[in-house]
Coordinates of C-alpha atoms in Angstrom, one line a residue:
Chain A
X170 CA -77.1 -108.0 38.3
X171 CA -73.3 -107.9 38.3
X172 CA -72.5 -108.0 34.6
X173 CA -73.2 -104.4 33.9
X174 CA -71.9 -102.5 30.9
X175 CA -69.8 -99.4 31.6
X176 CA -71.8 -96.4 32.5
X177 CA -69.6 -94.1 30.4
X178 CA -67.3 -94.9 27.5
X179 CA -65.5 -92.1 25.8
X180 CA -63.1 -92.5 22.9
X181 CA -60.9 -89.8 21.6
X182 CA -63.2 -87.1 22.9
X183 CA -61.9 -83.7 21.7
X184 CA -63.2 -80.2 22.0
X185 CA -61.7 -77.2 20.4
X186 CA -62.8 -73.6 20.9
X187 CA -61.3 -71.9 17.8
X188 CA -57.5 -72.4 18.0
X189 CA -57.7 -73.6 21.6
X190 CA -57.9 -77.3 22.3
X191 CA -59.7 -77.6 25.6
X192 CA -59.9 -81.4 25.5
X193 CA -57.6 -83.5 23.5
X194 CA -58.4 -87.1 22.5
X195 CA -59.7 -88.0 25.9
X196 CA -60.6 -91.6 26.7
X197 CA -62.6 -92.6 29.7
X198 CA -64.5 -95.7 30.9
X199 CA -66.6 -95.7 34.0
X200 CA -68.0 -99.0 35.4
X201 CA -71.4 -98.8 36.9
X202 CA -71.3 -98.4 40.6
X203 CA -67.9 -96.8 40.8
X204 CA -66.6 -93.3 41.5
X205 CA -64.3 -91.8 39.0
X206 CA -62.6 -88.5 39.6
X207 CA -61.2 -86.1 37.1
X208 CA -58.5 -84.3 39.0
X209 CA -56.7 -81.3 37.7
X210 CA -56.0 -77.6 38.0
X211 CA -58.2 -74.9 36.6
X212 CA -58.4 -74.8 32.9
X213 CA -57.3 -78.4 32.6
X214 CA -60.4 -79.3 30.7
X215 CA -62.4 -81.1 33.4
X216 CA -65.5 -79.1 33.1
X217 CA -65.4 -79.3 29.3
X218 CA -65.3 -83.1 29.5
X219 CA -68.2 -83.1 31.9
X220 CA -70.2 -80.8 29.8
X221 CA -69.7 -82.9 26.7
X222 CA -70.8 -86.0 28.6
X223 CA -73.9 -84.1 29.9
X224 CA -74.8 -83.1 26.3
X225 CA -74.3 -79.4 27.0
X226 CA -71.4 -79.2 24.5
X227 CA -71.0 -81.1 21.3
X228 CA -67.6 -82.7 20.9
X229 CA -65.4 -81.5 18.0
X230 CA -64.4 -85.0 17.4
X231 CA -64.4 -88.4 19.1
X232 CA -67.5 -90.0 20.6
X233 CA -68.9 -91.1 23.9
X234 CA -71.8 -93.1 25.2
X235 CA -73.5 -92.7 28.6
X236 CA -75.5 -95.6 29.8
X237 CA -75.3 -97.0 26.2
X238 CA -76.7 -93.9 24.6
X239 CA -74.6 -91.7 22.2
X240 CA -74.1 -88.2 23.7
X241 CA -74.8 -86.6 20.3
X242 CA -77.4 -88.6 18.4
X243 CA -79.2 -89.8 21.6
X244 CA -78.7 -86.7 23.7
X245 CA -82.3 -86.7 25.0
X246 CA -81.9 -90.3 26.2
X247 CA -78.6 -89.4 27.9
X248 CA -80.3 -86.5 29.7
X249 CA -82.9 -88.9 31.0
X250 CA -80.1 -91.1 32.6
X251 CA -77.8 -88.5 34.1
X252 CA -78.0 -85.8 36.6
X253 CA -75.5 -82.9 36.5
X254 CA -74.6 -80.6 39.3
X255 CA -72.5 -77.8 37.8
X256 CA -69.8 -75.8 39.4
X257 CA -72.2 -73.2 40.6
X258 CA -75.2 -74.2 42.6
X259 CA -77.6 -73.8 39.7
X260 CA -80.6 -72.9 41.7
X261 CA -83.1 -70.2 41.2
X262 CA -82.2 -67.5 43.8
X263 CA -85.7 -66.1 44.1
X264 CA -87.4 -69.4 44.8
X265 CA -87.3 -71.2 48.1
X266 CA -85.3 -74.4 48.5
X267 CA -88.5 -76.4 48.4
X268 CA -89.8 -74.6 45.3
X269 CA -86.6 -75.3 43.5
X270 CA -86.8 -78.9 44.3
X271 CA -90.4 -79.1 43.3
X272 CA -89.7 -77.4 40.0
X273 CA -86.9 -80.0 39.3
X274 CA -89.2 -82.9 40.2
X275 CA -92.0 -81.6 38.0
X276 CA -89.6 -81.0 35.1
X277 CA -88.5 -84.6 35.5
X278 CA -92.0 -85.7 34.9
X279 CA -93.6 -86.3 38.3
X280 CA -97.2 -85.3 38.9
X281 CA -97.9 -82.7 41.5
X282 CA -98.7 -85.0 44.4
X283 CA -95.8 -87.4 43.7
X284 CA -93.4 -84.5 43.2
X285 CA -94.3 -83.2 46.7
X286 CA -93.7 -86.6 48.3
X287 CA -90.4 -87.1 46.5
X288 CA -89.2 -83.6 47.5
X289 CA -90.2 -83.9 51.1
X290 CA -88.2 -87.1 51.3
X291 CA -85.2 -85.4 49.8
X292 CA -85.6 -82.5 52.2
X293 CA -85.4 -85.0 55.1
X294 CA -82.5 -86.8 53.7
X295 CA -80.4 -83.8 52.9
X296 CA -81.3 -82.0 56.1
X297 CA -82.8 -79.1 54.2
X298 CA -85.8 -78.9 56.6
X299 CA -84.7 -75.9 58.6
X300 CA -84.3 -73.7 55.5
X301 CA -86.8 -75.4 53.1
X302 CA -88.9 -72.3 52.9
X303 CA -86.2 -69.7 52.7
X304 CA -85.3 -68.1 49.4
X305 CA -82.2 -69.7 48.0
X306 CA -80.4 -66.4 47.7
X307 CA -80.4 -66.1 51.5
X308 CA -78.7 -69.5 52.0
X309 CA -75.1 -70.1 52.9
X310 CA -72.8 -71.8 50.3
X311 CA -73.0 -75.1 52.1
X312 CA -76.8 -75.0 52.3
X313 CA -77.1 -74.2 48.6
X314 CA -74.9 -77.1 47.8
X315 CA -77.1 -79.5 49.8
X316 CA -80.2 -78.2 48.0
X317 CA -78.3 -78.5 44.7
X318 CA -77.3 -82.1 45.4
X319 CA -80.9 -82.9 46.4
X320 CA -82.0 -81.3 43.1
X321 CA -79.8 -83.7 41.3
X322 CA -81.5 -86.7 42.9
X323 CA -85.2 -86.0 42.4
X324 CA -84.9 -89.1 40.2
X325 CA -82.4 -91.9 40.7
X326 CA -79.8 -91.0 38.0
X327 CA -77.8 -93.8 36.5
X328 CA -74.9 -91.5 36.4
X329 CA -74.5 -88.6 38.8
X330 CA -72.0 -85.9 37.6
X331 CA -70.7 -83.5 40.1
X332 CA -68.5 -80.7 38.8
X333 CA -66.3 -79.4 41.6
X334 CA -68.9 -80.0 44.3
X335 CA -67.0 -78.4 47.1
X336 CA -65.2 -75.5 45.3
X337 CA -65.6 -72.4 47.4
X338 CA -67.0 -74.2 50.4
X339 CA -65.6 -73.8 53.9
X340 CA -63.9 -76.9 55.3
X341 CA -66.9 -77.8 57.5
X342 CA -69.4 -77.6 54.6
X343 CA -67.0 -79.7 52.6
X344 CA -67.1 -82.4 55.1
X345 CA -70.9 -82.4 55.0
X346 CA -70.9 -82.6 51.2
X347 CA -68.3 -85.5 51.4
X348 CA -70.4 -87.4 53.9
X349 CA -73.5 -87.0 51.6
X350 CA -71.5 -88.2 48.5
X351 CA -70.1 -91.2 50.5
X352 CA -73.7 -92.2 51.4
X353 CA -74.7 -92.0 47.7
X354 CA -71.7 -94.0 46.7
X355 CA -72.6 -96.7 49.3
X356 CA -76.0 -96.9 47.7
X357 CA -74.3 -97.7 44.5
X358 CA -74.6 -94.5 42.5
X359 CA -72.2 -94.2 39.6
X360 CA -70.4 -91.0 40.1
X361 CA -68.2 -88.8 37.9
X362 CA -66.6 -86.2 40.1
X363 CA -64.3 -83.4 39.0
X364 CA -62.2 -81.6 41.5
X365 CA -59.1 -79.6 41.9
X366 CA -58.6 -80.8 45.4
X367 CA -56.3 -83.8 45.6
X368 CA -57.6 -84.6 49.0
X369 CA -61.1 -84.8 47.6
X370 CA -60.3 -87.2 44.8
X371 CA -58.2 -89.3 47.3
X372 CA -61.1 -89.4 49.8
X373 CA -63.9 -90.2 47.4
X374 CA -62.8 -91.8 44.2
X375 CA -62.2 -95.4 43.2
X376 CA -60.1 -94.2 40.3
X377 CA -58.6 -91.0 39.3
X378 CA -57.7 -89.4 36.0
X379 CA -55.1 -86.7 36.3
X380 CA -56.1 -84.1 33.7
X381 CA -53.7 -81.5 32.4
X382 CA -54.1 -79.4 29.3
X383 CA -57.1 -81.4 28.1
X384 CA -55.3 -84.7 28.3
X385 CA -55.3 -87.5 30.8
X386 CA -51.7 -87.5 32.1
X387 CA -52.1 -90.4 34.5
X388 CA -54.9 -92.7 35.6
X389 CA -55.4 -95.3 38.3
X390 CA -56.6 -95.9 41.8
X391 CA -55.4 -93.4 44.4
X392 CA -52.9 -95.9 45.7
X393 CA -51.7 -96.9 42.2
X394 CA -51.0 -93.2 41.5
X395 CA -49.2 -92.9 44.8
X396 CA -47.2 -96.0 44.0
X397 CA -46.0 -94.5 40.8
X398 CA -44.2 -91.9 42.8
X399 CA -42.9 -94.7 44.9
X400 CA -40.8 -93.5 47.8
X401 CA -41.8 -92.1 51.1
X402 CA -40.6 -88.6 51.6
X403 CA -39.2 -86.5 54.4
X404 CA -40.7 -83.0 54.6
X405 CA -38.9 -80.2 56.4
X406 CA -40.8 -77.1 57.1
X407 CA -38.8 -74.0 58.1
X408 CA -40.2 -71.3 60.3
X409 CA -39.1 -68.5 57.8
X410 CA -38.2 -68.3 54.2
X411 CA -34.5 -67.5 54.9
X412 CA -34.4 -70.9 56.7
X413 CA -35.9 -72.5 53.5
X414 CA -33.0 -71.2 51.4
X415 CA -30.4 -72.4 53.9
X416 CA -32.0 -75.8 54.1
X417 CA -32.4 -76.0 50.3
X418 CA -28.7 -75.3 49.9
X419 CA -27.7 -77.7 52.6
X420 CA -30.0 -80.6 51.8
X421 CA -29.8 -80.0 48.0
X422 CA -26.1 -80.9 48.1
X423 CA -26.9 -84.5 49.2
X424 CA -30.5 -85.2 48.1
X425 CA -32.8 -84.7 45.1
X426 CA -34.9 -82.2 46.8
X427 CA -38.2 -80.4 45.9
X428 CA -38.7 -76.9 47.3
X429 CA -42.2 -75.5 47.9
X430 CA -41.4 -71.9 48.9
X431 CA -45.1 -71.0 49.6
X432 CA -45.1 -73.6 52.3
X433 CA -41.5 -73.0 53.4
X434 CA -41.0 -76.7 52.7
X435 CA -38.2 -78.8 51.5
X436 CA -39.2 -82.3 50.5
X437 CA -36.7 -85.2 50.2
X438 CA -37.2 -88.7 48.8
X439 CA -36.7 -91.2 51.5
X440 CA -36.3 -94.7 50.0
X441 CA -34.5 -95.8 53.1
X442 CA -37.2 -94.3 55.3
X443 CA -36.0 -94.1 58.9
X444 CA -32.3 -93.9 57.8
X445 CA -33.0 -91.0 55.5
X446 CA -35.1 -89.3 58.1
X447 CA -32.3 -89.6 60.6
X448 CA -29.8 -88.2 58.1
X449 CA -32.0 -85.3 57.3
X450 CA -32.8 -84.6 60.9
X451 CA -29.0 -84.6 61.8
X452 CA -28.3 -82.1 59.0
X453 CA -31.1 -79.8 60.0
X454 CA -30.0 -80.0 63.7
X455 CA -26.4 -79.1 62.9
X456 CA -27.5 -76.3 60.5
X457 CA -29.2 -74.5 63.4
X458 CA -32.1 -73.5 61.2
X459 CA -35.4 -73.2 63.1
X460 CA -38.0 -75.6 61.8
X461 CA -41.7 -76.2 62.4
X462 CA -41.7 -79.8 61.3
X463 CA -39.5 -82.7 60.1
X464 CA -41.7 -85.6 59.1
X465 CA -41.7 -88.8 57.2
X466 CA -44.8 -89.3 55.2
X467 CA -46.4 -91.4 52.4
X468 CA -46.4 -89.7 49.0
X469 CA -49.6 -87.7 48.4
X470 CA -51.4 -86.9 45.1
X471 CA -49.5 -83.5 45.2
X472 CA -46.3 -85.5 44.7
X473 CA -48.0 -87.5 42.0
X474 CA -49.0 -84.4 40.1
X475 CA -45.5 -82.9 40.4
X476 CA -44.0 -86.1 39.1
X477 CA -46.4 -86.7 36.3
X478 CA -46.9 -83.2 35.0
X479 CA -43.7 -81.5 36.0
X480 CA -45.7 -78.9 37.8
X481 CA -47.0 -78.7 41.3
X482 CA -50.8 -78.9 41.3
X483 CA -50.9 -76.7 44.3
X484 CA -49.8 -73.5 42.6
X485 CA -51.9 -74.1 39.5
X486 CA -55.0 -74.8 41.4
X487 CA -54.5 -72.1 44.0
X488 CA -56.4 -69.4 42.1
X489 CA -59.9 -70.2 43.3
X490 CA -61.2 -67.0 41.8
X491 CA -60.9 -68.6 38.4
X492 CA -62.9 -71.6 39.5
X493 CA -65.9 -70.7 37.5
X494 CA -64.1 -70.2 34.2
X495 CA -64.2 -73.1 31.8
X496 CA -62.8 -74.8 29.9
Chain B
X182 CA -78.8 -101.4 24.5
X183 CA -77.1 -101.8 27.9
X184 CA -78.2 -103.3 31.1
X185 CA -77.1 -101.2 33.9
X186 CA -76.9 -102.5 37.4
X187 CA -80.0 -102.1 39.5
X188 CA -79.2 -99.5 42.1
X189 CA -80.7 -99.4 45.5
X190 CA -83.2 -96.6 45.6
X191 CA -83.1 -95.2 49.0
X192 CA -84.7 -91.8 48.6
X193 CA -87.3 -92.5 46.0
X194 CA -89.7 -95.2 47.0
X195 CA -90.6 -97.8 44.5
X196 CA -94.2 -96.6 44.0
X197 CA -92.9 -93.2 42.9
X198 CA -91.7 -94.5 39.7
X199 CA -91.8 -91.8 37.0
X200 CA -94.9 -91.9 34.9
X201 CA -94.1 -92.9 31.3
X202 CA -93.1 -90.0 29.1
X203 CA -95.9 -88.5 27.1
X204 CA -95.3 -87.4 23.5
X205 CA -93.2 -84.4 22.7
X206 CA -96.1 -82.0 22.1
X207 CA -97.7 -82.7 25.5
X208 CA -94.3 -82.5 27.2
X209 CA -93.5 -79.2 25.5
X210 CA -96.8 -77.6 26.8
X211 CA -96.4 -79.0 30.3
X212 CA -92.7 -78.0 30.6
X213 CA -93.3 -74.6 29.2
X214 CA -96.2 -74.0 31.7
X215 CA -94.0 -75.2 34.6
X216 CA -91.2 -72.8 33.5
X217 CA -93.5 -69.9 33.0
X218 CA -94.8 -70.6 36.5
X219 CA -91.2 -70.3 37.8
X220 CA -90.8 -66.9 36.2
X221 CA -94.2 -65.5 37.4
X222 CA -93.6 -66.7 41.0
X223 CA -90.5 -64.5 41.0
X224 CA -92.2 -61.3 40.0
X225 CA -93.4 -60.3 43.5
X226 CA -90.0 -61.3 45.0
X227 CA -87.9 -59.3 42.6
X228 CA -89.9 -56.0 42.4
X229 CA -86.8 -54.2 41.1
X230 CA -87.2 -56.3 37.9
X231 CA -90.6 -54.9 37.4
X232 CA -89.4 -51.4 38.1
X233 CA -87.9 -51.0 34.7
X234 CA -91.4 -51.4 33.2
X235 CA -93.3 -49.5 35.8
X236 CA -91.5 -46.9 37.9
X237 CA -89.5 -45.6 34.9
X238 CA -92.4 -45.1 32.6
X239 CA -94.4 -43.6 35.4
X240 CA -91.5 -41.3 36.1
X241 CA -91.5 -40.3 32.4
X242 CA -95.2 -39.7 32.6
X243 CA -95.0 -37.4 35.6
X244 CA -91.8 -35.6 34.3
X245 CA -93.2 -34.9 30.9
X246 CA -96.8 -34.2 31.9
X247 CA -95.9 -31.8 34.7
X248 CA -92.3 -30.6 34.0
X249 CA -91.4 -30.5 30.3
X250 CA -95.0 -30.7 29.1
X251 CA -95.6 -27.2 30.2
X252 CA -93.3 -26.1 27.4
X253 CA -94.5 -28.6 24.8
X254 CA -97.5 -27.6 22.8
X255 CA -98.9 -29.9 20.2
X256 CA -101.6 -28.3 18.1
X257 CA -105.1 -29.8 18.6
X258 CA -104.1 -32.4 21.2
X259 CA -104.0 -32.4 25.0
X260 CA -100.5 -33.4 26.0
X261 CA -101.8 -36.4 28.0
X262 CA -103.3 -37.8 24.9
X263 CA -100.2 -37.4 23.0
X264 CA -97.8 -38.7 25.7
X265 CA -99.5 -41.8 26.9
X266 CA -99.7 -43.7 23.6
X267 CA -96.0 -42.7 23.1
X268 CA -95.1 -44.2 26.5
X269 CA -96.9 -47.4 25.6
X270 CA -94.9 -47.6 22.4
X271 CA -91.8 -46.9 24.3
X272 CA -92.6 -49.6 26.9
X273 CA -92.7 -52.2 24.1
X274 CA -89.2 -51.3 23.0
X275 CA -88.0 -51.3 26.6
X276 CA -89.1 -55.0 26.7
X277 CA -85.8 -55.6 24.9
X278 CA -84.0 -54.6 28.1
X279 CA -86.2 -56.6 30.5
X280 CA -86.0 -59.7 28.4
X281 CA -82.3 -59.3 27.8
X282 CA -81.4 -58.8 31.5
X283 CA -83.6 -61.8 32.6
X284 CA -82.0 -64.0 29.9
X285 CA -78.4 -62.9 30.7
X286 CA -79.1 -63.6 34.4
X287 CA -80.4 -67.1 33.7
X288 CA -77.5 -67.9 31.5
X289 CA -74.8 -66.6 33.8
X290 CA -76.3 -68.3 36.8
X291 CA -76.1 -71.8 35.4
X292 CA -79.8 -72.3 35.8
X293 CA -80.2 -72.6 32.0
X294 CA -77.5 -75.3 32.0
X295 CA -79.3 -77.3 34.5
X296 CA -82.5 -77.1 32.5
X297 CA -80.6 -78.0 29.4
X298 CA -79.1 -81.1 31.1
X299 CA -82.6 -82.3 31.9
X300 CA -84.7 -84.4 29.5
X301 CA -87.0 -81.4 28.8
X302 CA -87.7 -80.1 25.4
X303 CA -85.3 -77.3 24.8
X304 CA -87.9 -75.2 23.0
X305 CA -89.9 -75.1 26.3
X306 CA -87.1 -73.4 28.1
X307 CA -86.9 -70.6 25.6
X308 CA -90.6 -70.4 25.1
X309 CA -91.2 -69.9 28.8
X310 CA -88.6 -67.2 28.8
X311 CA -90.4 -65.3 26.1
X312 CA -94.0 -65.8 27.4
X313 CA -92.9 -65.0 31.0
X314 CA -91.3 -61.8 29.8
X315 CA -94.2 -60.7 27.7
X316 CA -96.5 -61.2 30.7
X317 CA -94.2 -59.1 32.8
X318 CA -94.2 -56.3 30.2
X319 CA -98.0 -56.5 29.9
X320 CA -98.2 -55.9 33.6
X321 CA -96.0 -52.9 33.2
X322 CA -98.0 -51.5 30.4
X323 CA -101.2 -51.9 32.3
X324 CA -99.8 -50.0 35.2
X325 CA -98.6 -47.2 33.0
X326 CA -102.0 -47.0 31.2
X327 CA -103.7 -47.0 34.6
X328 CA -101.6 -44.2 35.9
X329 CA -102.2 -42.3 32.6
X330 CA -106.0 -42.7 32.8
X331 CA -105.9 -41.5 36.4
X332 CA -104.0 -38.4 35.3
X333 CA -106.4 -37.5 32.6
X334 CA -105.5 -39.6 29.5
X335 CA -108.6 -40.1 27.4
X336 CA -108.1 -42.6 24.5
X337 CA -110.4 -42.3 21.6
X338 CA -111.1 -45.8 20.4
X339 CA -114.0 -48.1 20.3
X340 CA -114.2 -51.8 21.1
X341 CA -112.6 -52.6 17.7
X342 CA -109.8 -50.1 18.3
X343 CA -109.1 -51.5 21.8
X344 CA -108.9 -55.0 20.4
X345 CA -106.6 -53.8 17.6
X346 CA -104.4 -52.0 20.1
X347 CA -104.1 -55.0 22.3
X348 CA -103.1 -57.2 19.4
X349 CA -100.6 -54.7 18.2
X350 CA -99.1 -54.4 21.7
X351 CA -98.9 -58.2 22.0
X352 CA -97.2 -58.4 18.6
X353 CA -94.8 -55.6 19.5
X354 CA -93.9 -57.2 22.9
X355 CA -93.5 -60.6 21.3
X356 CA -91.0 -59.3 18.7
X357 CA -89.0 -57.1 21.0
X358 CA -88.9 -59.8 23.7
X359 CA -87.3 -62.2 21.2
X360 CA -84.8 -59.5 20.3
X361 CA -84.1 -59.1 24.0
X362 CA -83.7 -62.9 24.5
X363 CA -81.2 -63.0 21.7
X364 CA -79.3 -60.0 23.0
X365 CA -79.3 -61.5 26.5
X366 CA -77.8 -64.7 25.1
X367 CA -75.2 -62.9 23.2
X368 CA -74.2 -60.5 25.9
X369 CA -74.6 -62.9 28.8
X370 CA -73.9 -60.4 31.5
X371 CA -76.9 -58.8 33.1
X372 CA -75.2 -55.6 34.0
X373 CA -73.7 -55.2 30.6
X374 CA -77.1 -56.0 29.1
X375 CA -78.7 -53.3 31.2
X376 CA -76.1 -50.8 30.2
X377 CA -76.1 -51.5 26.5
X378 CA -79.8 -51.8 26.4
X379 CA -80.4 -48.4 27.9
X380 CA -77.6 -46.8 25.9
X381 CA -79.4 -47.9 22.7
X382 CA -83.1 -48.0 23.5
X383 CA -83.4 -44.8 25.6
X384 CA -82.1 -42.3 23.0
X385 CA -83.9 -44.1 20.2
X386 CA -87.1 -43.9 22.2
X387 CA -86.6 -40.1 22.5
X388 CA -86.1 -39.8 18.7
X389 CA -89.1 -41.9 18.1
X390 CA -91.6 -39.1 18.7
X391 CA -92.6 -40.4 22.1
X392 CA -92.5 -37.0 23.8
X393 CA -92.3 -34.5 21.0
X394 CA -93.2 -34.7 17.3
X395 CA -90.5 -35.9 15.0
X396 CA -91.3 -33.3 12.4
X397 CA -89.9 -30.5 14.6
X398 CA -86.5 -32.2 15.2
X399 CA -83.1 -31.3 13.8
X400 CA -82.5 -33.0 10.5
X401 CA -80.3 -35.9 11.8
X402 CA -82.5 -37.1 14.6
X403 CA -85.5 -36.5 12.4
X404 CA -84.1 -38.8 9.7
X405 CA -83.5 -41.5 12.4
X406 CA -86.9 -41.0 14.0
X407 CA -88.6 -41.2 10.6
X408 CA -87.3 -44.6 10.0
X409 CA -86.4 -46.5 13.2
X410 CA -88.8 -49.2 14.3
X411 CA -89.5 -47.5 17.6
X412 CA -91.2 -44.6 15.9
X413 CA -93.4 -47.1 14.1
X414 CA -94.5 -48.5 17.5
X415 CA -95.1 -45.0 18.9
X416 CA -97.0 -43.7 15.9
X417 CA -98.9 -46.9 15.5
X418 CA -100.2 -46.9 19.1
X419 CA -101.0 -43.2 18.8
X420 CA -103.0 -43.7 15.6
X421 CA -105.0 -46.6 17.0
X422 CA -105.5 -45.3 20.5
X423 CA -106.0 -41.6 19.7
X424 CA -106.7 -41.2 16.0
X425 CA -103.6 -38.9 15.8
X426 CA -101.8 -39.3 12.5
X427 CA -98.1 -38.8 12.1
X428 CA -96.4 -37.6 9.0
X429 CA -92.9 -37.3 7.6
X430 CA -92.1 -40.6 6.0
X431 CA -93.8 -43.6 4.6
X432 CA -93.6 -45.4 7.8
X433 CA -95.1 -42.6 9.8
X434 CA -97.9 -42.2 7.3
X435 CA -98.7 -45.9 7.6
X436 CA -97.6 -46.6 11.2
X437 CA -99.8 -49.7 11.8
X438 CA -98.6 -51.4 8.7
X439 CA -95.0 -50.3 9.4
X440 CA -95.2 -51.5 12.9
X441 CA -96.5 -55.0 11.9
X442 CA -93.8 -55.1 9.2
X443 CA -91.0 -54.3 11.7
X444 CA -92.3 -56.7 14.3
X445 CA -92.6 -59.6 11.8
X446 CA -89.1 -58.8 10.4
X447 CA -87.6 -58.7 13.9
X448 CA -89.3 -61.9 14.8
X449 CA -88.3 -63.6 11.6
X450 CA -84.6 -62.7 12.2
X451 CA -84.4 -63.1 15.9
X452 CA -86.3 -66.4 16.5
X453 CA -84.1 -68.6 14.4
X454 CA -80.9 -66.9 15.6
X455 CA -82.1 -67.2 19.2
X456 CA -83.0 -70.9 18.9
X457 CA -79.6 -71.6 17.2
X458 CA -77.8 -69.7 19.9
X459 CA -79.7 -71.5 22.6
X460 CA -78.7 -74.9 21.2
X461 CA -75.0 -74.0 21.4
X462 CA -74.8 -71.3 24.1
X463 CA -73.9 -72.2 27.6
X464 CA -73.2 -70.3 30.7
X465 CA -69.5 -70.4 30.0

């Protein structure tokens, strides 16, 4: 069963809301059994893409198929193949975790008895047991997400769509959700994942589309994207912002630096690696500026975003309060 | 058609394969019933949602019966018998707010999106919303009527009148619930829905002759009261339940016909708009 058709093929997918173009001629192909991540800041159009593929929005132009079914003319067939977990845990607050899961299972078509068995198995698997009979409104963010993920899996979807699955979660809950997603991936689930966390795409995805202003600005595997930035870098983190200015002036005279004031960081390309590191370290030492860190590191997706969109993803994505606002 | 890779199914055992999908009609009924069940299960858990249709009318009953009522004299009628039919009419109109708030809440929480991304008939989602809300409002009206009866309300209607009243109330609730569902989808914010709903429905319900006769009002509120749909509900219920006739405009002279007309008109306008809106509206 290796010769599988792509799970998703999108061509020229476009969505306009009035004058505003949320998604602009977006192409996408997802092979069955792989994990594709749409990575971008808020308002980049990720959610709009996902909502079109999940048949919740009709594209203005362009077309897409999911598991061979057209998202517009065969929307109902598409809904039978996919499972969407939206940005918010879309659970009924006033039902218990188990009641929510049962409702999803019954709506998917299981009879009462089978639904109960399926749900109890999901409860075991997602460690929902200890709060299965609590009302969802009393659960923590991480617990809700687990129930939400379980709700997406009452049937085995051919395509699982997770829209920002860890937005707003604390780091520990995020790790739990990641572990769950990794398990699903090992079982061969095809996954489309949106995220504004570079780290998340890097950790989970086989391939990444960097999305900005409704367009794919770069695509490839995490390491390909990193390779497009090329060099290793030296990061110098000053202890205070006055130090950053001094370092920027000093290092900027010799290197093509990038300054991230919020992190009090000056970043320098280091094609000659240890030689550059030594040169930078010498300059910093003679300047007398107090630093927290001078380190050689491989490029991250942050650097990729900076290089490919001309803007640091960090600052664009920083405003988590906007996380719920599409497009 | 595409052959997709067979995936290991770890969490759903092989013998729990989904039953084959029945036809649309059967699915619609089954899904609607499931979703109504969801709504009803929540009633005891969110008592504040019921309070709009219970505590508030009860408060009106007590306030008007024992506070303002002492200053209101309606010739030939005990005030209980004038007030209670009015409150039942008002309750139907308040259905707009309950349905609107519930719909706005569902839309903004993303629950509706999840349902819409499932292979369920979309009609079932909205039907369940309407039926569930109507049931909630009926509960509220039963409570108000019960309190009224306990406080001395004595309706004058036979079996036929009772059946007629029940059918009229159902029709009224149906129409005003659709109006509320549509409003909830347009406004999408439950707090805003609550605020706007009260700002519109509450004053209109006072002008509708719920508490005092329209005929004694100042010219402007009288003109509104003579022709707004709420006064048709109030006058209609009052005529059927009590045999009290209202006067002042064609609609008040023929309140039952007017009420049926208004309800059919509201339904005819709101149902297609709500369905259309539902197909395109999303939580964002």
